[in-house]
XYZ file of C-alpha atoms in Angstrom:
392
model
C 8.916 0.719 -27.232
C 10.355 -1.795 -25.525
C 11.990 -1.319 -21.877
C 14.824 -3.256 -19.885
C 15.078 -3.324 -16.810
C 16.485 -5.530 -13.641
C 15.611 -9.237 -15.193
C 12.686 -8.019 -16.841
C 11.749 -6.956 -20.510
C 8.518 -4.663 -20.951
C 7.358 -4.484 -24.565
C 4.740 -1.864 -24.391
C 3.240 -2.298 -27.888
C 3.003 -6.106 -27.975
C 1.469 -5.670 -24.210
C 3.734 -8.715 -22.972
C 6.159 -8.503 -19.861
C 8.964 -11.152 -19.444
C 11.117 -12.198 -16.320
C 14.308 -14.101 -16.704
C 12.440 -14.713 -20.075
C 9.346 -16.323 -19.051
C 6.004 -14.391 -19.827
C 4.512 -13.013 -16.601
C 0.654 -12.730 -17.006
C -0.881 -9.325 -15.323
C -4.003 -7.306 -15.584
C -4.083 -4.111 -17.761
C -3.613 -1.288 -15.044
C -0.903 -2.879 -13.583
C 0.782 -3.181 -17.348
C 0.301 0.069 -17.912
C 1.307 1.443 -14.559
C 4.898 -0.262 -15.063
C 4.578 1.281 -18.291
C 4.697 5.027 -17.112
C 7.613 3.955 -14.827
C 9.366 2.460 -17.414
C 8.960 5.577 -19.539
C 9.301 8.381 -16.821
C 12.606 6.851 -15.610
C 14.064 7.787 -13.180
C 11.468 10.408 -12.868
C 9.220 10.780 -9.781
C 5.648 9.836 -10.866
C 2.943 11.160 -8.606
C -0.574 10.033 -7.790
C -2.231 12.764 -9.837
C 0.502 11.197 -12.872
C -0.469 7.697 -12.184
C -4.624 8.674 -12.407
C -4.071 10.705 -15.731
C -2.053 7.822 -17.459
C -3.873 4.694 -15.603
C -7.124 5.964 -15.094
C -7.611 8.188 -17.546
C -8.391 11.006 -14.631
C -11.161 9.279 -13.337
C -11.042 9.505 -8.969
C -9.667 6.304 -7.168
C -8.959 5.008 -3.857
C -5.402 5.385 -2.388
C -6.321 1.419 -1.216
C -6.631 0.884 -5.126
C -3.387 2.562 -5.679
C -1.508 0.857 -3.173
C -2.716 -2.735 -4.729
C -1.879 -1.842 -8.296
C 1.882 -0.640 -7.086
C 2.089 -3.951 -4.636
C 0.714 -5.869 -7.950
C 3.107 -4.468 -10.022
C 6.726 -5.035 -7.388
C 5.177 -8.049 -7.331
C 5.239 -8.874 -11.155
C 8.800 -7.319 -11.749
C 9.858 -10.218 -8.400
C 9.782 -6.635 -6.090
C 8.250 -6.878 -3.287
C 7.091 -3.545 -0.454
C 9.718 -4.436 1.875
C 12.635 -4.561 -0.554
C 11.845 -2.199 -3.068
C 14.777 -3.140 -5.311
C 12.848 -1.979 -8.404
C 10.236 -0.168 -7.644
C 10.683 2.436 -5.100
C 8.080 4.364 -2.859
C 8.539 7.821 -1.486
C 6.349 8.658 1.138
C 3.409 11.027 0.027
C 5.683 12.496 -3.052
C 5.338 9.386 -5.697
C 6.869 6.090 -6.783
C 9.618 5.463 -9.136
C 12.171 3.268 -10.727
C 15.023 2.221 -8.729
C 17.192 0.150 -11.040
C 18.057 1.943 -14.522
C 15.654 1.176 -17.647
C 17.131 0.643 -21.077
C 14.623 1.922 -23.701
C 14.767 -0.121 -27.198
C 13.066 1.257 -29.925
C 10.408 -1.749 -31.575
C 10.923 -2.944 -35.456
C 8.819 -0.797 -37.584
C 5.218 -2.544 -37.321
C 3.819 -4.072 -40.878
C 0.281 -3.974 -40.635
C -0.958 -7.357 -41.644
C -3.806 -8.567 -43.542
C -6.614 -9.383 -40.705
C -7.761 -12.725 -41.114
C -11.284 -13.474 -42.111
C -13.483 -14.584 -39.050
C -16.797 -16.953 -40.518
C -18.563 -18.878 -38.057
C -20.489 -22.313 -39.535
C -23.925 -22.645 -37.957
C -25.122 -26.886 -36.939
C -27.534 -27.943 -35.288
C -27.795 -30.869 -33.015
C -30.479 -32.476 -29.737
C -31.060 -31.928 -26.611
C -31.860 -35.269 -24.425
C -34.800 -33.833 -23.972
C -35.394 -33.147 -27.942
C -35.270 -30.012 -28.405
C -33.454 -28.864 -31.619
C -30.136 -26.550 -30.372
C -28.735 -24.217 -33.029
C -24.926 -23.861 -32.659
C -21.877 -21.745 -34.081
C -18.228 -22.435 -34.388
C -15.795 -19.695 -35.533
C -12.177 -19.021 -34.872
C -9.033 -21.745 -34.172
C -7.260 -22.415 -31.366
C -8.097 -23.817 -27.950
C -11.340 -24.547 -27.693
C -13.843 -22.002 -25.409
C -17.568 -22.828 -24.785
C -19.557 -19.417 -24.894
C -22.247 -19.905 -22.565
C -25.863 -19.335 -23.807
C -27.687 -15.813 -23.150
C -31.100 -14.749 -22.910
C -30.876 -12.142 -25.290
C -29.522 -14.452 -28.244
C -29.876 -15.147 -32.144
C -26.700 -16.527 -33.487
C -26.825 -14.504 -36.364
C -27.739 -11.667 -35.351
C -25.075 -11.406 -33.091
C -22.398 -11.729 -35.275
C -23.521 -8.175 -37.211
C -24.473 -6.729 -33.318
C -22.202 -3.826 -32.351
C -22.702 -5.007 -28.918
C -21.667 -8.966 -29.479
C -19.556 -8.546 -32.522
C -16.336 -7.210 -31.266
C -16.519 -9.344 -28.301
C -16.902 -12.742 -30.708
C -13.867 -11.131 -32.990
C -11.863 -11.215 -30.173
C -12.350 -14.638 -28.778
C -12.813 -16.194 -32.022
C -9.033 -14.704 -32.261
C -7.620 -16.765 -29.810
C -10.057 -19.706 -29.738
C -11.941 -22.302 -31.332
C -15.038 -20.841 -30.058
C -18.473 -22.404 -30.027
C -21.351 -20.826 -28.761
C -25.128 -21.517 -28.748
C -29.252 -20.095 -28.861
C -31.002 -21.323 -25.598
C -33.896 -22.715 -26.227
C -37.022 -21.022 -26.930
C -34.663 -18.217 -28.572
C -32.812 -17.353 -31.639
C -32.287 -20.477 -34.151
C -32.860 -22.953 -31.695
C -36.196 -24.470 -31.393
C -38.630 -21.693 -30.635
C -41.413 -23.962 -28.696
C -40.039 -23.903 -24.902
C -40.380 -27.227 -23.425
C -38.808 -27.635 -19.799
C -36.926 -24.978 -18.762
C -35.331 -26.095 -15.369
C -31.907 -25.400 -14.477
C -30.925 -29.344 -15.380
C -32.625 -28.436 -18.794
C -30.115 -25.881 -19.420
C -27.171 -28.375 -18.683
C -28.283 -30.666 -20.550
C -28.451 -27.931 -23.558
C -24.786 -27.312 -22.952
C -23.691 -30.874 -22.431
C -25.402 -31.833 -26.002
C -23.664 -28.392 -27.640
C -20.243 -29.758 -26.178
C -20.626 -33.109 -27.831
C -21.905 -32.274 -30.733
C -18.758 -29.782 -31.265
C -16.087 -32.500 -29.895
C -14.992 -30.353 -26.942
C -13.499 -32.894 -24.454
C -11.994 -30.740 -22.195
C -12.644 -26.855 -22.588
C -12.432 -23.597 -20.892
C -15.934 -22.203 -20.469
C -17.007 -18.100 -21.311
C -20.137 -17.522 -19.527
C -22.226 -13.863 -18.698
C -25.189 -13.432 -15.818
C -27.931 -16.112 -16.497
C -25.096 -18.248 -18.127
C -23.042 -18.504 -15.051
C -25.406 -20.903 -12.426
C -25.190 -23.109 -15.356
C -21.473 -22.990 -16.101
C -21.273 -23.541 -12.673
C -23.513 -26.633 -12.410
C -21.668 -28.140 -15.587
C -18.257 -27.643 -14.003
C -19.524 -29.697 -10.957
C -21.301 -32.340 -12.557
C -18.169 -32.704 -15.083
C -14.474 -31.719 -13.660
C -12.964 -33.434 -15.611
C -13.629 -31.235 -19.055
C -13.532 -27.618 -17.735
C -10.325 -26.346 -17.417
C -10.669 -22.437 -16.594
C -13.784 -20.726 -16.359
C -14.685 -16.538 -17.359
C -17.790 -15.324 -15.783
C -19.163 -11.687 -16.152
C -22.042 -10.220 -14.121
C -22.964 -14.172 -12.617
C -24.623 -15.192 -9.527
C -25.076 -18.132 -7.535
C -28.865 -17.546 -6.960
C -31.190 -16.447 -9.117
C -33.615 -12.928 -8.187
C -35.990 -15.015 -6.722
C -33.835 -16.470 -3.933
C -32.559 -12.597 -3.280
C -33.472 -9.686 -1.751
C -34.050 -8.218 -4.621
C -36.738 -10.382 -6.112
C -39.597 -7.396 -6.632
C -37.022 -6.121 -8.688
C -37.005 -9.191 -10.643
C -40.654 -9.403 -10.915
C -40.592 -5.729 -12.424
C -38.526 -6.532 -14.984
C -40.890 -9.613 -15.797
C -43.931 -7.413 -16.471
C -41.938 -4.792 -18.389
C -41.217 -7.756 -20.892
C -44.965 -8.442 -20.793
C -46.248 -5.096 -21.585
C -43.770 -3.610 -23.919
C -41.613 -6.834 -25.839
C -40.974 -6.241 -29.579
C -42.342 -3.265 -29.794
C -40.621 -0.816 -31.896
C -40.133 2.586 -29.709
C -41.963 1.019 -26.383
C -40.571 3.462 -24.029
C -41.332 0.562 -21.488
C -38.183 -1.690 -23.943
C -35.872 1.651 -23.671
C -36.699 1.581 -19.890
C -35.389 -2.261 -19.749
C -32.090 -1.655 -22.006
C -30.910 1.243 -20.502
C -30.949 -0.633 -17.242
C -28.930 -3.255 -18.741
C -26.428 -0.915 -20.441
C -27.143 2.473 -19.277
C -23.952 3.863 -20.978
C -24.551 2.475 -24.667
C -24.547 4.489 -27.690
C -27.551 5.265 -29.843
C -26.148 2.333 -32.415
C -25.748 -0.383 -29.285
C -28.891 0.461 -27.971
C -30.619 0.237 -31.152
C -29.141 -3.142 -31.531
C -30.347 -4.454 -28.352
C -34.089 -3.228 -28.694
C -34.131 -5.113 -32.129
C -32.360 -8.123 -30.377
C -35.735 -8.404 -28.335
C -37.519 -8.322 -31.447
C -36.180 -11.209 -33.053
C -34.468 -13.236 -30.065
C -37.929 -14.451 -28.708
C -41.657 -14.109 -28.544
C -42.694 -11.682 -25.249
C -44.082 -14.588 -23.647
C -41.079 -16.971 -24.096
C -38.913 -13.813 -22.825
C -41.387 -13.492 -19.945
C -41.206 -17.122 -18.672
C -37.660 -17.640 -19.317
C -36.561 -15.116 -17.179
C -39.214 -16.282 -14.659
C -37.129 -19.469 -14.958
C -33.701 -18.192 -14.583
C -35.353 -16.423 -11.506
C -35.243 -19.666 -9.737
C -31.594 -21.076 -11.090
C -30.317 -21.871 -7.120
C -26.482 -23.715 -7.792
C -24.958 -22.400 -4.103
C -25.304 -25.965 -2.800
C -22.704 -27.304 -5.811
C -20.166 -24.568 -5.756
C -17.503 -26.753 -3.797
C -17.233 -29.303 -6.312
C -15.929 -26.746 -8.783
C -12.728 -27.609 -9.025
C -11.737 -25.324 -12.355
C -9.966 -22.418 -11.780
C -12.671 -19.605 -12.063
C -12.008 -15.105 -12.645
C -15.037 -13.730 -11.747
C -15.481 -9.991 -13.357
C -18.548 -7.606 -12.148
C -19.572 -4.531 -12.919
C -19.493 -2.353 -9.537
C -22.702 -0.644 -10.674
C -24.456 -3.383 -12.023
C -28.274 -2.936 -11.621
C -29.271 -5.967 -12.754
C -27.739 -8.382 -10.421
C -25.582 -7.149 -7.987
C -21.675 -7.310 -7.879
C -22.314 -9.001 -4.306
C -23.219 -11.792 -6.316
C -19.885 -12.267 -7.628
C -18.087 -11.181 -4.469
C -20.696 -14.404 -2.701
C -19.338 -16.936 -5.529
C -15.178 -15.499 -4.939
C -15.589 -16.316 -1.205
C -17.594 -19.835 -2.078
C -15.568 -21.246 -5.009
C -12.502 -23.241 -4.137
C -10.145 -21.322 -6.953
C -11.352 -18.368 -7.249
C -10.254 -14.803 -8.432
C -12.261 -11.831 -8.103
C -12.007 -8.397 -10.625
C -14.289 -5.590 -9.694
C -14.876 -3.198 -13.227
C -15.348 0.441 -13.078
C -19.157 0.779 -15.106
C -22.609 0.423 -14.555
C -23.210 -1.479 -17.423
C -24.495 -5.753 -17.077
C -24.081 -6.216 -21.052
C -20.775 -5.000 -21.239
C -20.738 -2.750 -24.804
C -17.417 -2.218 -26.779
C -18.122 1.699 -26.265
C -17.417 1.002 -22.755
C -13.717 2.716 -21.531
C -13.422 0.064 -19.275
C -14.499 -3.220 -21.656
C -11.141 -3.447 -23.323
C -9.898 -3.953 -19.682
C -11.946 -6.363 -18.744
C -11.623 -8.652 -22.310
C -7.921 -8.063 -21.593
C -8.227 -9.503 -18.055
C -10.415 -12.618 -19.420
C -8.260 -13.106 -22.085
C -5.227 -13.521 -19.845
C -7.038 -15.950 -17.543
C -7.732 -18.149 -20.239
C -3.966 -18.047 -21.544
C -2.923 -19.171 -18.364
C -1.229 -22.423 -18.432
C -3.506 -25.163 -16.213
């Protein structure tokens, strides 16, 4: 359906608003919150109406409330003080205050889905070491950074990785790549300090031809996004992190935590039903189905030997980038888990308040790997998505 209203156009199915014809980019809840107004015109629509349809029932603040409605006047050129379209009523409900137009959509034609392959190269560190790398999709190109837990392919059968590298392979030319010691790449660990790992993603970059490039990057991946961007301005135009930080466990207060973790890997890596490897993924993504979870234990069994995956994340441990964060110049949307047990959405919340452009989205789970099974990871790919279609 699509809906008319004021200057603005609201087609629900193609998830696109428009003002005085020009796209207006806005996150999901807020879409779908002008949605039900659209549709319950010029009906009231009440908090407990706005929780079922938004939220899917689950309890918010009236704070969040109040910014999703201030979000949304704001997207339709509304504004609190006006309301000229959207319309408050004190402690009853919000609703529609210009008349909506509802146009039935063209009959959709399902058609074919395209074929995603990814080609697998390889290319050198400066350092040596031999760097496997993947390249699926068309479009602008988007630098996945590298993750602990990786094996190129893998991945691309993993019910945890695979829908997320269908849907950015959809929209980009996206490149991605096993750190070392892991996966493809070369499986002897040489180095391993945070310059190391730029210089991985510096040789990836070159090899692929990426000039200037927006930059996908999850926990460990982040510090070294981040040092990237500030040794190199000039070729990172927008940058996605998920579940970052600016210092690694060892700098935090939560470094026995870290060191926990470090012997579980020790005592129980690779090995098939270690209730000591269940222990570690369930901490990781506590919400996963039987299928992602079995993916992710057998991830650990071919991603890297226990003592690579020991001392790596010893390494990562130290990653310390808080004294480069204000020569990132790239715009940056930072997106956190509020529950995340494995490093703490204050992490994220420290880098927003650092970064010169930043933008800050909190996400509703407990889960750091963010599975597909997730209600809220379609939000937050939606979110990441639009940041990255965002004109420079």
């Amino acid at each position: 359906m699509i809906y008319q209203f004021a200057d603005c156009q609201l087609d629900a199915r193609a998830h696109l608003l428009t003002r005085n014809g020009q796209e207006v980019h806005i996150e999901p809840q807020v879409f779908d919150l002008l949605v039900l107004l659209a549709r319950m015109a010029p009906a009231l629509v009440s908090q407990d109406d706005m929780i079922a349809e938004v939220w899917k029932g689950r309890i918010v603040s009236d704070s969040t409330l109040a910014a999703r409605i201030n979000a949304a006047r704001k997207a339709v050129g509304d504004s609190g003080a006006a309301q000229e379209v959207i319309r408050t009523i004190p402690r009853r409900g919000v609703q529609m205050a210009v008349p909506v137009d509802a146009v039935a959509d063209a009959p959709h034609t399902p058609q074919p889905t395209r074929k995603i392959n990814q080609v697998i190269r390889y290319t050198t560190s400066r350092d040596g070491t031999r760097l496997a790398f993947a390249q699926s999709g068309e479009g602008p190109p988007l630098m996945r950074g590298s993750h602990w837990l990786s094996h190129l392919e893998h991945d691309w059968k993993s019910p945890v990785w695979r829908p997320l590298l269908d849907q950015l392979s959809a929209h980009h030319r996206l490149v991605r790549y096993d750190p070392r010691g892991t996966g493809l790449t070369d499986r002897t660990l040489r180095g391993g300090t945070l310059e190391d790992f730029v210089a991985d993603l510096t040789a990836v970059a070159d090899a692929a031809s990426l000039d200037r490039f927006a930059i996908f990057a999850a926990s460990q991946s982040a510090p070294v996004a981040l040092a990237f961007a500030a040794a190199h301005p000039d070729r990172v135009s927008r940058m996605v992190l998920i579940g970052g930080f600016s210092r690694g466990s060892q700098h935090r207060a939560d470094a026995s935590v870290g060191k926990a973790m470090t012997e579980m890997i020790r005592s129980g890596w690779g090995k098939v039903g270690s209730p000591l490897m269940q222990a570690f993924s369930t901490v990781y993504m506590p919400t996963a189905t039987p299928e992602e979870l079995a993916s992710f234990v057998e991830m650990k069994q071919i991603s890297a030997t226990p003592d690579t995956a020991a001392q790596l994340r010893s390494l990562i441990a130290e990653f310390d980038v808080s004294d480069v964060l204000d020569k990132v110049t790239a715009p940056v949307l930072l997106l956190h888990a509020d529950r995340d047990a494995v490093h703490p959405v204050t992490e994220s919340q420290d880098l927003a308040a650092q970064l010169p452009n930043a933008e800050f989205h909190m996400v509703d789970s407990p889960n750091h790997v963010m599975v597909p099974s997730d209600p809220n990871w379609r939000e937050a790919l939606q979110a990441a998505q639009a940041f990255l279609s965002a004109a420079d």
